[in-house]
Backbone as numpy.savetxt, mean C-alpha at the origin, in Angstrom:
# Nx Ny Nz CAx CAy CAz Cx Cy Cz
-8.76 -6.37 -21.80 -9.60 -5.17 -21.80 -8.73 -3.92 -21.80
-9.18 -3.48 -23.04 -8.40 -1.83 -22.84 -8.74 -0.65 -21.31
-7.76 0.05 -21.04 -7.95 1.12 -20.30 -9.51 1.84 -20.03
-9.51 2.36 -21.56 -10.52 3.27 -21.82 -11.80 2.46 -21.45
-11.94 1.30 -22.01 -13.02 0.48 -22.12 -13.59 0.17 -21.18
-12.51 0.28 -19.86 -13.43 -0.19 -17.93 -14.28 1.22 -18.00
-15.74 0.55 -17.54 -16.70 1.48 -17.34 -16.64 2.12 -15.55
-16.31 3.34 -15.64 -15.91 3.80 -14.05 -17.41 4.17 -13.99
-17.86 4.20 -12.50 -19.01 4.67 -11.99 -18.39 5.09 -10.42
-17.16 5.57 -10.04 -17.04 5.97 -8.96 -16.70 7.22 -8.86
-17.00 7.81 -7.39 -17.17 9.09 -7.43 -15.96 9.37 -6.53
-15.79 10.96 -6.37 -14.82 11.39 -5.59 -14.62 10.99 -3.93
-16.01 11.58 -3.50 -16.13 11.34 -2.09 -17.80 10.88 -1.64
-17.71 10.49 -0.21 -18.96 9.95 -0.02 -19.26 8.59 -0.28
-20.59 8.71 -0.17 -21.20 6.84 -0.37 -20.74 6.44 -1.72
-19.82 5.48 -2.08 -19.69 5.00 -3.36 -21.13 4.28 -3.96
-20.79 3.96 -4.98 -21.69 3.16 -5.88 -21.00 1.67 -5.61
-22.39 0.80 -5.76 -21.57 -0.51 -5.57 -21.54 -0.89 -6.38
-19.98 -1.23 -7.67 -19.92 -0.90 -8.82 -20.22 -2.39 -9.66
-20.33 -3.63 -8.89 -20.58 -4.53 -9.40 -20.59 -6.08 -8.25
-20.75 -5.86 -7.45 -20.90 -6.82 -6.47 -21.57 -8.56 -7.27
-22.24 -8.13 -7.92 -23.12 -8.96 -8.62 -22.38 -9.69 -10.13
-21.79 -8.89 -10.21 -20.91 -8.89 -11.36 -19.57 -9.60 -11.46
-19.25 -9.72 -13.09 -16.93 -9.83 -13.07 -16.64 -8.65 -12.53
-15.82 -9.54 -12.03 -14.47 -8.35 -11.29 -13.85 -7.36 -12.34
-13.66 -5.78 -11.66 -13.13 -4.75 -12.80 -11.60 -5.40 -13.04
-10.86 -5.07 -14.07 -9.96 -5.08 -14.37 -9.40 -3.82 -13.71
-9.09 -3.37 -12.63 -8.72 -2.17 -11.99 -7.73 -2.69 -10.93
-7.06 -1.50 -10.78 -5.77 -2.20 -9.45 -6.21 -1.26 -8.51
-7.15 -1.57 -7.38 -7.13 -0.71 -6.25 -6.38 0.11 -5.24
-5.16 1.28 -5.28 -4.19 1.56 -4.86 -4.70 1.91 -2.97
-4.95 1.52 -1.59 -5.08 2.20 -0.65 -3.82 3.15 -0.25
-4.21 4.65 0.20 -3.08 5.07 0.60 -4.02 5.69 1.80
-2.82 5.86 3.11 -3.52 6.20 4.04 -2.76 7.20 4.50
-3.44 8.20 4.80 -2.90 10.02 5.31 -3.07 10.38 6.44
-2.78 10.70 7.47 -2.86 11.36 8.56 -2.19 13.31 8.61
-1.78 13.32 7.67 -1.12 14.56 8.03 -1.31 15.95 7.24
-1.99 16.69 6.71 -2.62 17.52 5.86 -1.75 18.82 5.71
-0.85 18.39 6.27 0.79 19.91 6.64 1.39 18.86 5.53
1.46 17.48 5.02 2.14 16.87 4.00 1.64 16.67 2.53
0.56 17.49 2.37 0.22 17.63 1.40 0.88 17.05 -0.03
1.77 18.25 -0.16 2.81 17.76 -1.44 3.35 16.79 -1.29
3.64 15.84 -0.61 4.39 14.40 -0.14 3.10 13.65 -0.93
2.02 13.59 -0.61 0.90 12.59 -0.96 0.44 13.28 -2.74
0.36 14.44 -2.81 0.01 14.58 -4.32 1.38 14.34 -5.14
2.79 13.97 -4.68 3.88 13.08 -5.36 3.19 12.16 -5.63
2.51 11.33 -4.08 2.54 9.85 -4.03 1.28 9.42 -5.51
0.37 10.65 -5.64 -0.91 10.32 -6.67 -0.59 10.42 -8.03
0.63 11.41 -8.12 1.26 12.01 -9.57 1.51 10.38 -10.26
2.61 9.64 -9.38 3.37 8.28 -9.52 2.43 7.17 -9.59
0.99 7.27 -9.28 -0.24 6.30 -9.69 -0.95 6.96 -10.69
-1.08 8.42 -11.00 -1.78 8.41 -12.59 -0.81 8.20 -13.24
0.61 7.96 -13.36 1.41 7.79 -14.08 1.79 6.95 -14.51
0.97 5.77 -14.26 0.67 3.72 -14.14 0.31 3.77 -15.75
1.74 2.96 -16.59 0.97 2.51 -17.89 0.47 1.27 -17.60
-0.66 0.96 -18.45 -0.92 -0.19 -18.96 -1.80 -0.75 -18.16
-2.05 -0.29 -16.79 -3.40 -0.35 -16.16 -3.91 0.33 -15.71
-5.45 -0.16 -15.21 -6.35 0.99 -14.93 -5.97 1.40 -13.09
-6.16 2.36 -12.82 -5.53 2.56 -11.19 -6.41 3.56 -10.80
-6.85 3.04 -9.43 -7.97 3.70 -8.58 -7.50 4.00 -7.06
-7.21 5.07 -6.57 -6.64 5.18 -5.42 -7.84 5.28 -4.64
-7.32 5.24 -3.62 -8.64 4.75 -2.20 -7.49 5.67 -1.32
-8.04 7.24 -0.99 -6.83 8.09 -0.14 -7.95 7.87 1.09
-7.25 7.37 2.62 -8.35 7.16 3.91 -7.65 8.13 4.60
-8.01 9.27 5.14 -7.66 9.98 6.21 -8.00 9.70 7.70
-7.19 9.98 8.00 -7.10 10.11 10.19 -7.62 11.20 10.98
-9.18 11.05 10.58 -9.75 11.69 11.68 -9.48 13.02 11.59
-9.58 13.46 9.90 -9.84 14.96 9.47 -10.46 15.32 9.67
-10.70 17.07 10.46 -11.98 17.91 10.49 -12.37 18.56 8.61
-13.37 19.03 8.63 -13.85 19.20 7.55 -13.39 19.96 6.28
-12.17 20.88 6.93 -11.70 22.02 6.13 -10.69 21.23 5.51
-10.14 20.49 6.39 -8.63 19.62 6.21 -9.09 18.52 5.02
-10.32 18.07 5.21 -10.66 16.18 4.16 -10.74 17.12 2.78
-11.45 18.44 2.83 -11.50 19.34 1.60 -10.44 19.79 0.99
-9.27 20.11 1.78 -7.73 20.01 0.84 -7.60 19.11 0.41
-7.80 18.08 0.79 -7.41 16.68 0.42 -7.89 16.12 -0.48
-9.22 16.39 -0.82 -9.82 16.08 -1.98 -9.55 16.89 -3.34
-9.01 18.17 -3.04 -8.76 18.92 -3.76 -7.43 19.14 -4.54
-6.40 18.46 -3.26 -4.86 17.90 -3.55 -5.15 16.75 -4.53
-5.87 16.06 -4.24 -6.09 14.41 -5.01 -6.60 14.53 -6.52
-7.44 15.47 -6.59 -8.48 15.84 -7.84 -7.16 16.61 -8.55
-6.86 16.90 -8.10 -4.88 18.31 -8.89 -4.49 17.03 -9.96
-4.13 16.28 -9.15 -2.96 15.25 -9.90 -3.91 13.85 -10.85
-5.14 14.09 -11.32 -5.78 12.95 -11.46 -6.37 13.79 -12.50
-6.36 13.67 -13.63 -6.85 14.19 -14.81 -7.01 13.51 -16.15
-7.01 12.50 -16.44 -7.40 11.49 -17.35 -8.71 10.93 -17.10
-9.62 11.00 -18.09 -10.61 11.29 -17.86 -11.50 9.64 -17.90
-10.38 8.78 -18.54 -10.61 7.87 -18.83 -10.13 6.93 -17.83
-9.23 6.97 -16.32 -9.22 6.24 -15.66 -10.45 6.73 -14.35
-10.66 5.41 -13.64 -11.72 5.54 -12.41 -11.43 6.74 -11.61
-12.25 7.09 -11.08 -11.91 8.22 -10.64 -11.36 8.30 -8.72
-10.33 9.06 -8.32 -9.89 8.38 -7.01 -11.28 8.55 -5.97
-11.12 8.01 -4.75 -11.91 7.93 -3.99 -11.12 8.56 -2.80
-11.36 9.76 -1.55 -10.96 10.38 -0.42 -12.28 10.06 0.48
-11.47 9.25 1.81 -12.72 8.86 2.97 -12.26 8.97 3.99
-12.64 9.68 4.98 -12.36 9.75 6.12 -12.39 8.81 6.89
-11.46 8.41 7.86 -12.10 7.49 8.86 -12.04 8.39 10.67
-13.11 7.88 11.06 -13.12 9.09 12.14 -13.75 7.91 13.11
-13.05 7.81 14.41 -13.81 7.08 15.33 -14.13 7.46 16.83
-13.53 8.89 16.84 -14.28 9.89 18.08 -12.85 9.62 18.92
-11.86 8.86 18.66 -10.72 8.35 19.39 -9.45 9.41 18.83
-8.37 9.23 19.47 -7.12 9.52 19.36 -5.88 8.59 19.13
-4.77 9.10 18.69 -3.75 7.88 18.82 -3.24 7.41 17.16
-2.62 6.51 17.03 -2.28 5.94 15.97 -3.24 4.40 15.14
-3.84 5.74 14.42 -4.74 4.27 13.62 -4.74 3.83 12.20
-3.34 3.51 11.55 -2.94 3.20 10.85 -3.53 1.92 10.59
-3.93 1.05 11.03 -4.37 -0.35 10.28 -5.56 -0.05 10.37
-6.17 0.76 11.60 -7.70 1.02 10.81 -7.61 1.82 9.67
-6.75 2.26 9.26 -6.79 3.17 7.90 -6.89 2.56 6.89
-6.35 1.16 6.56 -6.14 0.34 5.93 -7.45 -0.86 5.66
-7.96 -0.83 7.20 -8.69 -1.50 7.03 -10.34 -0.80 6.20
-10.19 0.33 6.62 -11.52 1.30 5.63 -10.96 1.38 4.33
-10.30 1.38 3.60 -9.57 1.20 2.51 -9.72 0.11 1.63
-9.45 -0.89 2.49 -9.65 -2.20 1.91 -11.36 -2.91 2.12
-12.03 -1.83 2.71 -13.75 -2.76 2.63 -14.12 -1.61 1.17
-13.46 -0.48 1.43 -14.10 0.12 -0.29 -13.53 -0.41 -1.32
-12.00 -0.96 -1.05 -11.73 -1.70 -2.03 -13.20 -2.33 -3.08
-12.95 -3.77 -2.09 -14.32 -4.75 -1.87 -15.77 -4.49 -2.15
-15.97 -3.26 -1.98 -17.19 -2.76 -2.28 -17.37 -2.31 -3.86
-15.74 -2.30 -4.17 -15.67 -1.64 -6.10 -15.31 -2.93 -6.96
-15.34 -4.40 -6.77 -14.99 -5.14 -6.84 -14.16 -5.66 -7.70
-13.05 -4.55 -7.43 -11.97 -4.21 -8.57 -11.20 -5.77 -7.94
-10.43 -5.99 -9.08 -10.05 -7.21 -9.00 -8.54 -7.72 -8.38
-7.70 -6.41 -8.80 -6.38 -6.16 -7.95 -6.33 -5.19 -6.51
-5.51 -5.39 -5.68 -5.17 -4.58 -4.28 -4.07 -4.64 -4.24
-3.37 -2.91 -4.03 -2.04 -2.58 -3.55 -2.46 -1.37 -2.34
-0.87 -1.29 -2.11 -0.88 -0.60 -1.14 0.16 0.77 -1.56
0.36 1.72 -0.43 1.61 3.15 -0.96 0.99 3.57 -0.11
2.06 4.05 0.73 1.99 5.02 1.85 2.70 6.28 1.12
1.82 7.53 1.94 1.79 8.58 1.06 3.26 9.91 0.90
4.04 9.17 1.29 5.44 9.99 1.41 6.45 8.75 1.07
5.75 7.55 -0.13 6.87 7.37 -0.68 6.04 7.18 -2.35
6.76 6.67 -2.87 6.80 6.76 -4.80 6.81 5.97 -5.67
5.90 5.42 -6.97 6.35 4.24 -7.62 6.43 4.85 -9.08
7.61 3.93 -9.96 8.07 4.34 -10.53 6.61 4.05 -11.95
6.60 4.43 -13.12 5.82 4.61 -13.98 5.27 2.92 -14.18
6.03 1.75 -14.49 5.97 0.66 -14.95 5.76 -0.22 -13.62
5.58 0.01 -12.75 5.28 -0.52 -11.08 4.11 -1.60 -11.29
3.03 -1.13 -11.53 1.44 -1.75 -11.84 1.60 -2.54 -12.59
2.06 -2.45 -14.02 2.34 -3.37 -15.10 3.03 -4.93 -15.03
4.14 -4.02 -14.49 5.18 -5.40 -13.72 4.29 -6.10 -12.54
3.65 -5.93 -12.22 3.09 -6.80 -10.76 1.55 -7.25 -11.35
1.18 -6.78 -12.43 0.00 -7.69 -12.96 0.58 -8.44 -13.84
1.08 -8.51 -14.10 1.41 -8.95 -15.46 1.57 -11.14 -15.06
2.37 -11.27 -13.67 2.71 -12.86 -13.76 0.76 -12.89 -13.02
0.23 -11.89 -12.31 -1.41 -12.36 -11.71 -2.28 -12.93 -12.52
-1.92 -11.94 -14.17 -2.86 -11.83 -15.35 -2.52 -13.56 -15.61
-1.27 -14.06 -15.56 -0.74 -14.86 -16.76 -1.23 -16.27 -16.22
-0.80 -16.49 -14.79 -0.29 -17.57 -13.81 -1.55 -17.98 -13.00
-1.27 -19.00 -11.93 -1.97 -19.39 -10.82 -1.71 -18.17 -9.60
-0.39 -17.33 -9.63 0.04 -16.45 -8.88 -1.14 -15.79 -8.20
-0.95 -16.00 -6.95 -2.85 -14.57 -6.46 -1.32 -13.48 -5.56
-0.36 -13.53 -5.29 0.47 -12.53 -5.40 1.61 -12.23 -5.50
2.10 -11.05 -6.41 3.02 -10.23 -7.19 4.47 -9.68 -6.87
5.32 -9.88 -6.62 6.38 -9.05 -5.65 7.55 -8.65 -6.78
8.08 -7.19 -6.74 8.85 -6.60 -7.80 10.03 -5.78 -6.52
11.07 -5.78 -6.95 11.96 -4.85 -6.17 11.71 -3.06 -5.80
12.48 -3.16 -4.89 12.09 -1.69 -4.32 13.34 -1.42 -3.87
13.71 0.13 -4.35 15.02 0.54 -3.45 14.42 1.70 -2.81
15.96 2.10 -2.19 15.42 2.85 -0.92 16.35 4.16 -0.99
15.64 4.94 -0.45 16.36 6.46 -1.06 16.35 7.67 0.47
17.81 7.99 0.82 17.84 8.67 1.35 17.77 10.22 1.25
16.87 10.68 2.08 16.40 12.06 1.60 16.27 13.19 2.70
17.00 14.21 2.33 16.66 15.33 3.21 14.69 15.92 3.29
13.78 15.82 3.94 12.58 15.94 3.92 12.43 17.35 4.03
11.74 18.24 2.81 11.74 19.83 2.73 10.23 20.12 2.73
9.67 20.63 3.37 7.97 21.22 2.71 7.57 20.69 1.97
7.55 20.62 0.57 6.68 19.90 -0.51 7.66 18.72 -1.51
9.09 18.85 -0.74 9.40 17.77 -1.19 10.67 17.22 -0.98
11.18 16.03 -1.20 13.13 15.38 -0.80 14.04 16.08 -1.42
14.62 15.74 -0.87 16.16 16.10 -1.75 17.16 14.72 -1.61
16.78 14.04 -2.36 17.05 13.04 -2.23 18.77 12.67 -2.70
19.58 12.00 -1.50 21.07 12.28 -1.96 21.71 10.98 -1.99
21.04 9.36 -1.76 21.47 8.36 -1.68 20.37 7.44 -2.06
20.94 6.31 -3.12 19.65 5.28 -3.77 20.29 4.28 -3.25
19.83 2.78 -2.67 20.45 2.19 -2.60 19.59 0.41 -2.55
19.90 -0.35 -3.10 18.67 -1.57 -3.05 19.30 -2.60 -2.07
18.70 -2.25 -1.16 19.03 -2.97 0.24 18.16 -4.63 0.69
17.02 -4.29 -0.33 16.06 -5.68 0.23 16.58 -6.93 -0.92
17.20 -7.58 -0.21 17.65 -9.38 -0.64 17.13 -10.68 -0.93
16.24 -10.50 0.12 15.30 -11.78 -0.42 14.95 -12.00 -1.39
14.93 -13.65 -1.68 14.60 -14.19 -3.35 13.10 -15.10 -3.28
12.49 -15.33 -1.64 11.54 -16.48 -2.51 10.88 -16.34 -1.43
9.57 -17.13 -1.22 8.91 -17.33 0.22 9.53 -17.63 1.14
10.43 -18.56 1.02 10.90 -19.21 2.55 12.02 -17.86 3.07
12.39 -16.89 2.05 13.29 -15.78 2.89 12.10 -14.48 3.57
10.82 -14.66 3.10 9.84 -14.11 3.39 9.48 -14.15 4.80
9.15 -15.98 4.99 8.83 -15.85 5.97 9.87 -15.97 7.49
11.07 -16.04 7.16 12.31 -16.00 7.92 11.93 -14.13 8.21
11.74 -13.00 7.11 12.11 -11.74 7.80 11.38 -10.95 6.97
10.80 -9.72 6.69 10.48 -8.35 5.57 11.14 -8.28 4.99
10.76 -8.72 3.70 11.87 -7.88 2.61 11.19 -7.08 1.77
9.82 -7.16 1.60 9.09 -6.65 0.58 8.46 -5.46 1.14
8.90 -4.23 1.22 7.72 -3.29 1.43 6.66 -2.97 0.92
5.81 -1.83 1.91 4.12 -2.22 1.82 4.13 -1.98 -0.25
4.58 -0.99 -0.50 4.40 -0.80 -1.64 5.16 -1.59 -3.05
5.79 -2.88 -2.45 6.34 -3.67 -3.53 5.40 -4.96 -3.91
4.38 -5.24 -3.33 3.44 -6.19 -4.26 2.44 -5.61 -4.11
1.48 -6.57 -4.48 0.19 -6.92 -5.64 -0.71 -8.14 -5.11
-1.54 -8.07 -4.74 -2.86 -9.06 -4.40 -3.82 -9.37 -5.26
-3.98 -10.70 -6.32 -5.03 -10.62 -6.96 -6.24 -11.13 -6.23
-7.61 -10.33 -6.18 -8.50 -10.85 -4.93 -9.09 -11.98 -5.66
-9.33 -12.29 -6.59 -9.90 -13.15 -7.31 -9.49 -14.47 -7.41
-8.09 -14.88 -6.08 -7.67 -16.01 -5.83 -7.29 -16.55 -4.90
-7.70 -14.98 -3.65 -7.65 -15.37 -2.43 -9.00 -14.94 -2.07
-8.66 -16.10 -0.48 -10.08 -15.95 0.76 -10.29 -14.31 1.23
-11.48 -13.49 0.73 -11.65 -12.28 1.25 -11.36 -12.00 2.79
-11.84 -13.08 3.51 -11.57 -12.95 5.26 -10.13 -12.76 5.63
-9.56 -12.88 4.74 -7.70 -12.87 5.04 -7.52 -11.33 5.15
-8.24 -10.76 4.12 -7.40 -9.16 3.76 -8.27 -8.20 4.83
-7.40 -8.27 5.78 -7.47 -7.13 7.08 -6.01 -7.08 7.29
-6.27 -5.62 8.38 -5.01 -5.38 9.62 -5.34 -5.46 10.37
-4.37 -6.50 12.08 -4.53 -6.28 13.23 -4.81 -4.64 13.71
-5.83 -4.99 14.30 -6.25 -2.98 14.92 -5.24 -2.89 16.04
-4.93 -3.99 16.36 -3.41 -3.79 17.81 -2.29 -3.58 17.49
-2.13 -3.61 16.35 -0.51 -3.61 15.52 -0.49 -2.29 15.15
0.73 -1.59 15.70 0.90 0.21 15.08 1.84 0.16 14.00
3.07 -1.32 14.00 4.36 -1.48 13.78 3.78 -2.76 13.00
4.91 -3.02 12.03 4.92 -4.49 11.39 3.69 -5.05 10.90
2.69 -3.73 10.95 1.01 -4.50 10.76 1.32 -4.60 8.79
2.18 -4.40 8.26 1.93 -4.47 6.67 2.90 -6.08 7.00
3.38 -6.83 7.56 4.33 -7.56 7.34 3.43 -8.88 8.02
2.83 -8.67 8.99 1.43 -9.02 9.24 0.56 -9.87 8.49
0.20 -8.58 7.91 -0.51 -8.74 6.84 -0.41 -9.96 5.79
0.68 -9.50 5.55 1.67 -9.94 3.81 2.00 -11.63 4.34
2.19 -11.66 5.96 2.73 -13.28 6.15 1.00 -13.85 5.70
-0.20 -13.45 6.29 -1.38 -14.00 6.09 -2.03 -14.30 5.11
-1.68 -13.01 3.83 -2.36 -13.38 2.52 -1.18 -14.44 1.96
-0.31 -13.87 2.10 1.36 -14.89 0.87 0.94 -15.90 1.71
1.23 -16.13 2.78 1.67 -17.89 3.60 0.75 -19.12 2.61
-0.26 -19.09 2.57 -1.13 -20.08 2.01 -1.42 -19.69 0.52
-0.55 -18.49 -0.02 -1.14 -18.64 -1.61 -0.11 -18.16 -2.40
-0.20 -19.26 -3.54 1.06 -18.71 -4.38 1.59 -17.63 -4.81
2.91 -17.74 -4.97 3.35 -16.56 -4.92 4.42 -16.48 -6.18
4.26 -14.98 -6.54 5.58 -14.95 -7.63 6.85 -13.80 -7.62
7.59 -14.17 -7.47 8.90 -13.44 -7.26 10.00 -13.28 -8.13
9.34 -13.73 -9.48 10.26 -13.32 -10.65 11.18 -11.95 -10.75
9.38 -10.83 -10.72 10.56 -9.53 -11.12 11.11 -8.40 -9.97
11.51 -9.63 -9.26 12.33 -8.66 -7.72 14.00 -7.77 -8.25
13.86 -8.19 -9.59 15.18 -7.63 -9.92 14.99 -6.75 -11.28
13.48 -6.65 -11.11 12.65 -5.06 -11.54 12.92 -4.21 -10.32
13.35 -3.16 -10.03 12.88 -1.60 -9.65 11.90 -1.19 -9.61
11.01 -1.02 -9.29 9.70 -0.32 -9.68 9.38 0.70 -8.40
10.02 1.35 -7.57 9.70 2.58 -6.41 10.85 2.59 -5.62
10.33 3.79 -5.11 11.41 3.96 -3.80 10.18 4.31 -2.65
11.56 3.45 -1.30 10.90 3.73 -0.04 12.04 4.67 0.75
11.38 5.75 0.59 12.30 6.81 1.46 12.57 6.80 2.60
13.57 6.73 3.47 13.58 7.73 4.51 14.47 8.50 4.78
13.67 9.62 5.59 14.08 11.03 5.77 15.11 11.44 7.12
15.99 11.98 6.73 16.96 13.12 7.52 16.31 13.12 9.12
14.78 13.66 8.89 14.27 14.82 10.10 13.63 13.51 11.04
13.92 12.44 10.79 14.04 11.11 11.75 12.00 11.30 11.86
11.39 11.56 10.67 9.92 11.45 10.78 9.72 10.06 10.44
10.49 9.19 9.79 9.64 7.59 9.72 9.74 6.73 10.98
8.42 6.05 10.88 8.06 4.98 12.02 9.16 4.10 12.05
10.54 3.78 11.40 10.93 3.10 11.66 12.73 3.38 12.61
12.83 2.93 13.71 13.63 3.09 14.54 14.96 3.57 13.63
15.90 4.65 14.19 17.40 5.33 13.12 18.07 4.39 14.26
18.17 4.69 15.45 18.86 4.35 16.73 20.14 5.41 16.70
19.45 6.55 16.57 20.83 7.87 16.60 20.80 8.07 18.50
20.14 7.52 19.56 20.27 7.73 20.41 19.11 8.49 21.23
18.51 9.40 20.16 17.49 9.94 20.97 16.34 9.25 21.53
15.76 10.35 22.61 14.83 9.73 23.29 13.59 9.39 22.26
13.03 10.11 21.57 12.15 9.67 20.56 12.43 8.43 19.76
13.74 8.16 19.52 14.06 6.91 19.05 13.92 5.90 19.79
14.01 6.45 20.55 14.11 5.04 22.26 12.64 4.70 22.22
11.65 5.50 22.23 10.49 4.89 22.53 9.72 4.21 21.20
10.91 4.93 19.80 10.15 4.50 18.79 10.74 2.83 18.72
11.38 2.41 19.41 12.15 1.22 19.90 11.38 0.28 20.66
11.16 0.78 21.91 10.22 0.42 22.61 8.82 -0.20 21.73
8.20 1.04 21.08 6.85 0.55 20.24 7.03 -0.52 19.11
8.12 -0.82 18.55 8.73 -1.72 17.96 8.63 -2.78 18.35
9.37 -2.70 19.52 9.35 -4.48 20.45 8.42 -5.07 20.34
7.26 -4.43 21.33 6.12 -4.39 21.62 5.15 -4.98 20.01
5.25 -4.38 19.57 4.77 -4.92 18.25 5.28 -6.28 17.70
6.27 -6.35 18.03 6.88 -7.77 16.93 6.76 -8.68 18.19
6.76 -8.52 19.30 6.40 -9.80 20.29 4.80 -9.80 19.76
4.32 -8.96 19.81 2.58 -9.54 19.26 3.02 -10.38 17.75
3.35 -9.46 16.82 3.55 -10.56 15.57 3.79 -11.61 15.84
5.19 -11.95 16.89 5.33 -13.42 16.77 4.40 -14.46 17.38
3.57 -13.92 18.38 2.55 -14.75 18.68 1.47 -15.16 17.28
1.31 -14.16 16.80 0.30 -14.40 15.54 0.97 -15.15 14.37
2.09 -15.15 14.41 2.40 -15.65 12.70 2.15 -17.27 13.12
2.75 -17.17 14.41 3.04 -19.04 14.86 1.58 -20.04 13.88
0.35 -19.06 13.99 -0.74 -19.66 13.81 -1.12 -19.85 12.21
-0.63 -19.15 11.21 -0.82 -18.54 9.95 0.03 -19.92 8.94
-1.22 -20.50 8.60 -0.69 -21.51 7.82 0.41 -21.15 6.49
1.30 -21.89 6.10 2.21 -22.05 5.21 2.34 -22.98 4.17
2.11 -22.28 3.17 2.06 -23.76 1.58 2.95 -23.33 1.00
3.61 -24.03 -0.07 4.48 -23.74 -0.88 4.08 -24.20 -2.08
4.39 -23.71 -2.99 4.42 -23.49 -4.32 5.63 -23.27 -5.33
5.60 -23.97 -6.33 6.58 -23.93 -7.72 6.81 -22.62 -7.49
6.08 -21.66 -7.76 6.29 -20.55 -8.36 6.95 -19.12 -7.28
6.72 -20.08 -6.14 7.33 -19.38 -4.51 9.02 -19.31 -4.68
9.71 -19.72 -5.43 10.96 -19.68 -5.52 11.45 -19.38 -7.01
């Protein structure tokens, strides 16, 4: 099916349409990205530039915000609508998630993300967090063994780019491809794949799988990725494709521990632990198959 030819019926914001529940699955790759921060504006209309910029498939972002007041979800829709101008792909979707609470709710972000997925019954699911980037041919490469194979998911390489973090954008001064792993069994030994290096075809996995622990602040994408991959084939051909970078920044803003000493690091340490002792209780349980195509 050509581009042009998927019939979109989705709207910007609000109650979607339920675009085919009843129906075949769209030929569409559902992108979730989840925002909390509306001072990062230009970081996330990068992250949308680098998904209308997807040849060869159709791409529908799903942007979930953290408990935006009303003025703030309206930039946001308005940042999103900037970078999305082809008239012929689906159109993105901006949803708030608001639960009267405080704190870090990153997998509920994910998890409202992924029921609108489901509700558009687009047939692919990815992920991109909104302060990092995929390169033009990203989508292509990761449908391409779903389209062909038994594969229900996709994994392509990702390097990683060190960057001074400025207002509306990096200055990015070091590339470097640090993730090694070649197959499932190095998968499930450690992370190698970040959130934004595969591809889920839903059309070959159990829908009850695709959630996030709501207790997990840390490691909830790795989580994740052991629950859908463990029991379904997998393909790892083009890990020695490129297709994005996962940044991090100078101003020590990513969730993931520098260990330069500071106290903010210390506790971002602490929340770390804490997290991967829960993972390891959970993975113990998460069945494991293997497959030809896993290596």
């Amino acid at each position: 099916m050509k581009i042009m030819d998927i019939v979109n019926k989705t709207v910007s914001r609000g109650a979607p349409e339920d675009q085919g529940a009843a129906g075949a699955m769209l030929d569409v790759v559902s992108v979730v990205v989840r925002f909390h921060d509306c001072g990062s504006l230009g970081k996330l209309e990068r992250a949308i530039q680098s998904l209308h910029a997807q040849t060869g498939v159709a791409v529908q972002p799903i942007v979930v915000t953290q408990r935006f007041a009303e003025a703030d979800l309206q930039k946001t829709v308005q940042a999103v609508q900037r970078q999305w101008f082809f008239k012929w792909l689906p159109k993105p979707l901006v949803i708030n998630y608001s639960d009267g609470k405080s704190g870090d709710a990153r997998s509920a972000l994910m998890n409202a993300g992924i029921q609108e997925h489901l509700k558009r019954n687009n047939r692919y699911l990815a992920f991109l967090d909104y302060d990092d980037v995929l390169y033009t041919h990203a989508y292509e490469v990761l449908r391409k063994p779903l389209a062909s194979s038994q594969a229900a998911v996709s994994f392509a390489g990702m390097e990683q780019a060190r960057a001074v973090g400025l207002r509306d954008y990096d200055f990015i001064y070091e590339v470097t491809s640090p993730y090694s792993g070649k197959n499932k069994l190095d998968l499930i030994r450690d992370n190698f794949c970040p959130l934004h290096s595969y591809m889920i075809d839903c059309a070959k996995v159990d829908k009850e799988l695709l959630y996030f622990h709501s207790e997990l602040s840390r490691v909830e994408d790795y989580d994740f990725l052991l629950r859908v991959a463990g029991p379904s084939p997998c393909d790892f051909s083009a890990l020695d494709r490129r297709i994005g970078l996962y940044i991090i920044r100078s101003d020590n803003s990513n969730s993931t521990p520098s260990r330069n000493g500071s106290k903010e690091d210390a506790e971002k340490e602490r929340v770390w632990k804490k997290n991967r002792e829960k993972l390891d209780q959970l993975r113990s349980t998460y069945p494991i198959k293997l497959f030809a195509s896993d290596f």
